[in-house]
Amino acid sequence: MNKILLGKSDLSVSEIALGCMRMNALDNEAAVNVLESANESGINFYDHADIYGKGESEKTFAKALKNSSLKREDILLQSKAGIRQGFYDFSKEHLLTSVEGILKRLETDYLDVLLLHRPDALVEPEQVAEVFTKLHQAGKVKHFGVSNHSPYQIELLEQYIDQDIIANQLQFSVMHTGMIDAGIHVNTKDPLSIDHDRAILDYCRLNNITIQPWSPVQGENGVFLNNPEYKEINEVLTKIGETHNVNNEAASIAWLLRHPAKMQVILGTMNPERIKTYAAASDVKLSREEWYEIYRVAGNKVP
């Protein structure tokens, strides 16, 4: 498994991470199996959020970690806070309470990374700055980032906070390519020239913020892999995967990792064998021609 530095930090992280949103659906034995498989695949980074399974996913993870061969000091934990039922909340009171709950459920003294989860329209960056400083000085959070934030939302925060924003978790997959489309279609009147993401890909590259693609195998109609509704893209992923001795599943992740932004893909699977399959993507380097062929077959026009 290849490692990258997460943003401007000194954290050496696996370029494929495990997202633990669905871990609450597992019993302890199955959860331990997932952690062992991820570890054997070279994954050292685990992504959580306080809302996953209404907090139960973090509890399941903590119990499984205790019963596994992994040690807390050998892994990196990230969690997210700020989503409440029907609204978003970056208030000082809520964020501090949320982090205390996260640490308790994960049974750890600190998070390696805390992300702000979905932008709060009523954000008061002065309060966020207080929270970050308090958590950092107390040793409860080592690094900070955001999720689903635009360039100017990040700029607003950075006017007040003392810490670096090191990561931005954004939806990105072979079948969800908005961050790519607008750049390719600059100076055209094509529908794909509309910039829904405000050049967030280029912004993150310029500012050394690691993009963490979430839902990396999702299309508009669910998972696109091995889905008959996505016949053509699966055929080309299979064909290109075979030339690199991997299947279509690993090829879909290799497509994301091929981008020179050095992203960290967040897997969502709780299937041990699939974790190993996806992890094989780290050893694959697609050519430019292969990358663009996948992009075109996914339904994207190249002007």
Tab-separated table of C-alpha atoms in Angstrom:
chain	number	residue	atom	x	y	z
A	1	MET	CA	0.000	0.000	0.000
A	2	ASN	CA	1.411	3.365	-1.028
A	3	LYS	CA	1.542	6.095	1.602
A	4	ILE	CA	1.036	9.841	1.202
A	5	LEU	CA	1.372	12.775	3.565
A	6	LEU	CA	-2.022	14.103	4.575
A	7	GLY	CA	-2.059	17.760	3.562
A	8	LYS	CA	0.597	19.844	5.275
A	9	SER	CA	0.794	17.427	8.199
A	10	ASP	CA	3.436	14.848	9.034
A	11	LEU	CA	0.859	12.043	8.978
A	12	SER	CA	1.941	9.214	6.677
A	13	VAL	CA	-1.362	7.672	5.630
A	14	SER	CA	-2.382	4.802	3.382
A	15	GLU	CA	-3.711	6.198	0.098
A	16	ILE	CA	-6.753	4.002	0.615
A	17	ALA	CA	-8.634	4.412	3.899
A	18	LEU	CA	-11.528	2.484	5.407
A	19	GLY	CA	-14.777	4.355	5.994
A	20	CYS	CA	-16.653	2.896	8.942
A	21	MET	CA	-20.155	4.240	8.319
A	22	ARG	CA	-21.724	0.774	8.108
A	23	MET	CA	-19.765	-0.901	10.889
A	24	ASN	CA	-22.717	-0.761	13.272
A	25	ALA	CA	-24.371	-3.504	11.182
A	26	LEU	CA	-21.618	-5.997	12.107
A	27	ASP	CA	-21.241	-8.221	15.126
A	28	ASN	CA	-17.915	-8.162	16.945
A	29	GLU	CA	-16.405	-11.123	15.105
A	30	ALA	CA	-17.250	-9.650	11.702
A	31	ALA	CA	-15.939	-6.223	12.718
A	32	VAL	CA	-12.650	-7.736	13.906
A	33	ASN	CA	-12.403	-9.534	10.566
A	34	VAL	CA	-12.832	-6.237	8.728
A	35	LEU	CA	-10.069	-4.555	10.744
A	36	GLU	CA	-7.669	-7.458	10.287
A	37	SER	CA	-8.306	-7.528	6.531
A	38	ALA	CA	-7.778	-3.775	6.253
A	39	ASN	CA	-4.558	-4.028	8.239
A	40	GLU	CA	-3.287	-6.925	6.128
A	41	SER	CA	-4.024	-4.822	3.042
A	42	GLY	CA	-1.848	-1.986	4.327
A	43	ILE	CA	-4.633	0.340	5.428
A	44	ASN	CA	-3.702	2.387	8.505
A	45	PHE	CA	-6.401	5.097	8.363
A	46	TYR	CA	-10.008	4.759	9.564
A	47	ASP	CA	-12.734	7.318	8.894
A	48	HIS	CA	-15.714	7.852	11.200
A	49	ALA	CA	-18.446	10.413	11.921
A	50	ASP	CA	-20.510	10.986	15.016
A	51	ILE	CA	-23.722	10.335	13.049
A	52	TYR	CA	-22.693	6.970	11.574
A	53	GLY	CA	-25.107	4.435	13.018
A	54	LYS	CA	-26.137	7.169	15.467
A	55	GLY	CA	-22.786	6.667	17.175
A	56	GLU	CA	-22.969	2.877	17.215
A	57	SER	CA	-20.409	2.493	14.419
A	58	GLU	CA	-17.730	4.100	16.579
A	59	LYS	CA	-18.643	1.836	19.506
A	60	THR	CA	-18.482	-1.265	17.313
A	61	PHE	CA	-15.093	-0.155	15.992
A	62	ALA	CA	-13.688	0.413	19.488
A	63	LYS	CA	-14.744	-3.033	20.674
A	64	ALA	CA	-13.379	-4.696	17.534
A	65	LEU	CA	-10.075	-2.852	17.859
A	66	LYS	CA	-9.657	-4.209	21.398
A	67	ASN	CA	-10.252	-7.747	20.158
A	68	SER	CA	-7.990	-7.455	17.121
A	69	SER	CA	-4.225	-7.613	16.672
A	70	LEU	CA	-4.119	-3.868	15.936
A	71	LYS	CA	-2.965	-1.297	18.459
A	72	ARG	CA	-4.249	2.257	18.744
A	73	GLU	CA	-0.771	3.701	18.268
A	74	ASP	CA	-0.391	1.849	14.970
A	75	ILE	CA	-3.478	3.340	13.312
A	76	LEU	CA	-4.852	6.786	12.508
A	77	LEU	CA	-8.390	7.757	13.454
A	78	GLN	CA	-10.468	10.450	11.802
A	79	SER	CA	-13.998	11.458	12.700
A	80	LYS	CA	-16.435	14.152	11.643
A	81	ALA	CA	-18.913	16.369	13.483
A	82	GLY	CA	-21.428	19.073	12.685
A	83	ILE	CA	-24.485	17.271	11.263
A	84	ARG	CA	-27.608	17.175	13.403
A	85	GLN	CA	-31.095	15.954	12.558
A	86	GLY	CA	-32.414	18.428	10.015
A	87	PHE	CA	-29.658	21.017	10.367
A	88	TYR	CA	-25.926	21.670	10.667
A	89	ASP	CA	-24.215	22.961	13.788
A	90	PHE	CA	-20.668	24.306	14.063
A	91	SER	CA	-21.382	26.069	17.350
A	92	LYS	CA	-18.745	25.862	20.046
A	93	GLU	CA	-21.057	23.988	22.398
A	94	HIS	CA	-22.071	21.362	19.862
A	95	LEU	CA	-18.605	20.699	18.436
A	96	LEU	CA	-17.007	20.313	21.866
A	97	THR	CA	-19.807	18.023	23.033
A	98	SER	CA	-19.589	16.011	19.813
A	99	VAL	CA	-15.844	15.450	20.120
A	100	GLU	CA	-16.185	14.321	23.728
A	101	GLY	CA	-18.790	11.805	22.574
A	102	ILE	CA	-16.601	10.609	19.722
A	103	LEU	CA	-13.601	10.052	22.009
A	104	LYS	CA	-15.754	8.191	24.511
A	105	ARG	CA	-17.305	5.929	21.878
A	106	LEU	CA	-13.973	5.219	20.186
A	107	GLU	CA	-12.393	4.663	23.619
A	108	THR	CA	-9.402	6.818	22.739
A	109	ASP	CA	-7.780	9.906	24.233
A	110	TYR	CA	-7.325	11.674	20.915
A	111	LEU	CA	-8.283	11.893	17.257
A	112	ASP	CA	-5.588	12.174	14.635
A	113	VAL	CA	-7.959	14.209	12.455
A	114	LEU	CA	-11.289	15.957	13.017
A	115	LEU	CA	-13.325	17.108	10.018
A	116	LEU	CA	-16.191	19.591	9.951
A	117	HIS	CA	-18.980	17.561	8.332
A	118	ARG	CA	-20.964	19.511	5.689
A	119	PRO	CA	-20.911	23.320	5.727
A	120	ASP	CA	-23.008	25.117	8.350
A	121	ALA	CA	-24.667	28.150	6.720
A	122	LEU	CA	-24.679	29.819	10.154
A	123	VAL	CA	-21.015	29.140	10.864
A	124	GLU	CA	-19.273	31.615	13.128
A	125	PRO	CA	-15.589	31.060	12.329
A	126	GLU	CA	-14.511	32.707	15.566
A	127	GLN	CA	-16.252	29.892	17.462
A	128	VAL	CA	-14.688	27.234	15.251
A	129	ALA	CA	-11.284	28.779	15.960
A	130	GLU	CA	-11.935	28.572	19.710
A	131	VAL	CA	-12.936	24.935	19.395
A	132	PHE	CA	-9.911	23.956	17.318
A	133	THR	CA	-7.504	25.711	19.670
A	134	LYS	CA	-9.073	24.207	22.776
A	135	LEU	CA	-9.070	20.675	21.353
A	136	HIS	CA	-5.551	20.993	19.987
A	137	GLN	CA	-4.070	22.400	23.192
A	138	ALA	CA	-5.773	19.673	25.231
A	139	GLY	CA	-4.243	17.028	22.968
A	140	LYS	CA	-7.685	15.724	22.000
A	141	VAL	CA	-7.339	16.461	18.273
A	142	LYS	CA	-4.012	16.606	16.448
A	143	HIS	CA	-5.122	17.845	13.014
A	144	PHE	CA	-8.181	19.395	11.394
A	145	GLY	CA	-9.986	19.374	8.082
A	146	VAL	CA	-13.367	19.759	6.420
A	147	SER	CA	-15.824	17.760	4.362
A	148	ASN	CA	-17.835	18.950	1.365
A	149	HIS	CA	-16.480	22.517	1.647
A	150	SER	CA	-15.881	25.015	-1.152
A	151	PRO	CA	-12.732	27.161	-1.536
A	152	TYR	CA	-14.213	30.278	0.015
A	153	GLN	CA	-15.766	28.341	2.886
A	154	ILE	CA	-12.274	27.078	3.657
A	155	GLU	CA	-10.789	30.560	3.200
A	156	LEU	CA	-13.302	31.982	5.686
A	157	LEU	CA	-12.287	29.434	8.315
A	158	GLU	CA	-8.601	29.981	7.691
A	159	GLN	CA	-8.946	33.700	8.392
A	160	TYR	CA	-9.606	32.764	12.029
A	161	ILE	CA	-8.088	29.378	12.862
A	162	ASP	CA	-4.434	28.845	13.784
A	163	GLN	CA	-4.274	25.274	12.474
A	164	ASP	CA	-3.922	24.055	8.887
A	165	ILE	CA	-6.864	22.541	7.049
A	166	ILE	CA	-5.233	19.327	5.849
A	167	ALA	CA	-8.112	17.422	4.207
A	168	ASN	CA	-11.387	17.961	2.379
A	169	GLN	CA	-13.677	14.966	1.972
A	170	LEU	CA	-15.601	15.247	-1.302
A	171	GLN	CA	-17.762	12.937	-3.386
A	172	PHE	CA	-15.804	11.652	-6.372
A	173	SER	CA	-15.989	8.495	-8.463
A	174	VAL	CA	-15.796	7.280	-12.055
A	175	MET	CA	-19.504	8.105	-12.283
A	176	HIS	CA	-19.407	11.349	-10.264
A	177	THR	CA	-16.815	13.535	-11.948
A	178	GLY	CA	-17.959	17.127	-11.416
A	179	MET	CA	-14.576	18.223	-10.068
A	180	ILE	CA	-12.984	17.059	-13.329
A	181	ASP	CA	-15.664	18.078	-15.841
A	182	ALA	CA	-15.630	21.836	-15.337
A	183	GLY	CA	-11.864	22.009	-15.790
A	184	ILE	CA	-11.927	20.060	-19.040
A	185	HIS	CA	-14.790	22.156	-20.428
A	186	VAL	CA	-13.383	25.607	-19.617
A	187	ASN	CA	-14.279	28.235	-22.235
A	188	THR	CA	-17.059	26.173	-23.785
A	189	LYS	CA	-20.833	26.382	-23.650
A	190	ASP	CA	-21.154	22.677	-22.905
A	191	PRO	CA	-23.406	21.800	-19.954
A	192	LEU	CA	-20.378	20.200	-18.281
A	193	SER	CA	-18.625	23.592	-18.211
A	194	ILE	CA	-20.860	24.648	-15.320
A	195	ASP	CA	-18.672	24.693	-12.222
A	196	HIS	CA	-20.700	23.250	-9.352
A	197	ASP	CA	-17.609	22.848	-7.163
A	198	ARG	CA	-15.952	26.279	-7.566
A	199	ALA	CA	-12.649	24.827	-8.737
A	200	ILE	CA	-12.253	22.943	-5.444
A	201	LEU	CA	-9.912	20.384	-7.028
A	202	ASP	CA	-7.413	23.012	-8.160
A	203	TYR	CA	-7.830	24.950	-4.917
A	204	CYS	CA	-6.960	21.914	-2.812
A	205	ARG	CA	-3.922	21.153	-4.960
A	206	LEU	CA	-2.693	24.743	-4.714
A	207	ASN	CA	-3.118	24.755	-0.938
A	208	ASN	CA	-1.829	21.256	-0.203
A	209	ILE	CA	-5.173	19.999	1.092
A	210	THR	CA	-5.675	16.271	0.539
A	211	ILE	CA	-8.939	15.382	-1.172
A	212	GLN	CA	-10.587	12.297	0.314
A	213	PRO	CA	-13.068	10.890	-2.229
A	214	TRP	CA	-16.168	9.438	-0.567
A	215	SER	CA	-18.665	7.075	-2.239
A	216	PRO	CA	-15.909	6.098	-4.710
A	217	VAL	CA	-18.018	3.400	-6.400
A	218	GLN	CA	-21.396	5.155	-6.410
A	219	GLY	CA	-23.353	6.309	-9.444
A	220	GLU	CA	-26.739	7.982	-9.678
A	221	ASN	CA	-28.470	4.590	-9.384
A	222	GLY	CA	-26.430	3.063	-6.585
A	223	VAL	CA	-23.146	1.173	-6.823
A	224	PHE	CA	-22.089	1.091	-10.477
A	225	LEU	CA	-19.707	-1.865	-10.184
A	226	ASN	CA	-21.155	-5.089	-11.617
A	227	ASN	CA	-24.449	-3.263	-12.064
A	228	PRO	CA	-26.233	-4.092	-15.372
A	229	GLU	CA	-27.375	-0.472	-15.607
A	230	TYR	CA	-23.699	0.466	-16.035
A	231	LYS	CA	-22.730	-2.229	-18.544
A	232	GLU	CA	-20.312	-0.176	-20.683
A	233	ILE	CA	-18.238	1.264	-17.857
A	234	ASN	CA	-17.905	-2.160	-16.239
A	235	GLU	CA	-16.737	-3.634	-19.542
A	236	VAL	CA	-13.983	-1.039	-19.969
A	237	LEU	CA	-12.939	-1.249	-16.309
A	238	THR	CA	-12.702	-5.023	-16.669
A	239	LYS	CA	-10.702	-4.753	-19.896
A	240	ILE	CA	-8.248	-2.206	-18.512
A	241	GLY	CA	-8.072	-4.001	-15.167
A	242	GLU	CA	-7.034	-7.228	-16.878
A	243	THR	CA	-4.001	-5.520	-18.415
A	244	HIS	CA	-2.897	-4.655	-14.853
A	245	ASN	CA	-3.860	-8.037	-13.323
A	246	VAL	CA	-6.746	-6.623	-11.273
A	247	ASN	CA	-10.519	-6.761	-11.645
A	248	ASN	CA	-12.953	-3.962	-12.503
A	249	GLU	CA	-13.419	-3.078	-8.812
A	250	ALA	CA	-9.734	-2.339	-8.269
A	251	ALA	CA	-9.584	-0.542	-11.635
A	252	SER	CA	-12.297	1.885	-10.493
A	253	ILE	CA	-10.197	2.854	-7.463
A	254	ALA	CA	-7.000	2.978	-9.526
A	255	TRP	CA	-8.721	5.570	-11.728
A	256	LEU	CA	-9.093	7.860	-8.705
A	257	LEU	CA	-5.550	7.243	-7.487
A	258	ARG	CA	-4.126	8.005	-10.936
A	259	HIS	CA	-4.958	11.678	-10.492
A	260	PRO	CA	-1.785	13.611	-9.564
A	261	ALA	CA	-3.571	15.387	-6.710
A	262	LYS	CA	-2.554	12.395	-4.553
A	263	MET	CA	-5.991	11.761	-3.122
A	264	GLN	CA	-6.855	9.406	-0.275
A	265	VAL	CA	-9.812	7.220	-1.230
A	266	ILE	CA	-12.334	6.389	1.506
A	267	LEU	CA	-13.723	2.876	0.974
A	268	GLY	CA	-17.180	2.156	2.340
A	269	THR	CA	-17.245	-1.634	2.120
A	270	MET	CA	-17.460	-3.905	5.150
A	271	ASN	CA	-16.611	-6.974	3.078
A	272	PRO	CA	-13.108	-8.273	4.004
A	273	GLU	CA	-12.450	-9.807	0.584
A	274	ARG	CA	-13.579	-6.667	-1.219
A	275	ILE	CA	-11.278	-4.567	0.981
A	276	LYS	CA	-8.352	-6.661	-0.248
A	277	THR	CA	-9.570	-6.390	-3.835
A	278	TYR	CA	-9.839	-2.603	-3.687
A	279	ALA	CA	-6.482	-2.315	-1.916
A	280	ALA	CA	-4.797	-3.903	-4.947
A	281	ALA	CA	-5.473	-0.633	-6.769
A	282	SER	CA	-2.568	0.928	-4.914
A	283	ASP	CA	-0.176	-1.096	-7.091
A	284	VAL	CA	-1.789	0.021	-10.365
A	285	LYS	CA	-0.700	3.033	-12.424
A	286	LEU	CA	-3.089	3.688	-15.291
A	287	SER	CA	-1.780	5.344	-18.433
A	288	ARG	CA	-3.202	8.673	-19.593
A	289	GLU	CA	-4.959	6.880	-22.446
A	290	GLU	CA	-6.562	4.385	-20.055
A	291	TRP	CA	-7.625	7.125	-17.647
A	292	TYR	CA	-9.309	9.148	-20.394
A	293	GLU	CA	-10.922	6.077	-21.930
A	294	ILE	CA	-12.592	5.312	-18.607
A	295	TYR	CA	-13.645	8.952	-18.301
A	296	ARG	CA	-15.213	8.970	-21.786
A	297	VAL	CA	-16.996	5.631	-21.438
A	298	ALA	CA	-18.468	6.841	-18.135
A	299	GLY	CA	-20.474	9.254	-20.281
A	300	ASN	CA	-18.218	12.295	-20.335
A	301	LYS	CA	-17.506	14.122	-23.578
A	302	VAL	CA	-13.995	15.402	-24.199
A	303	PRO	CA	-14.317	18.646	-26.231
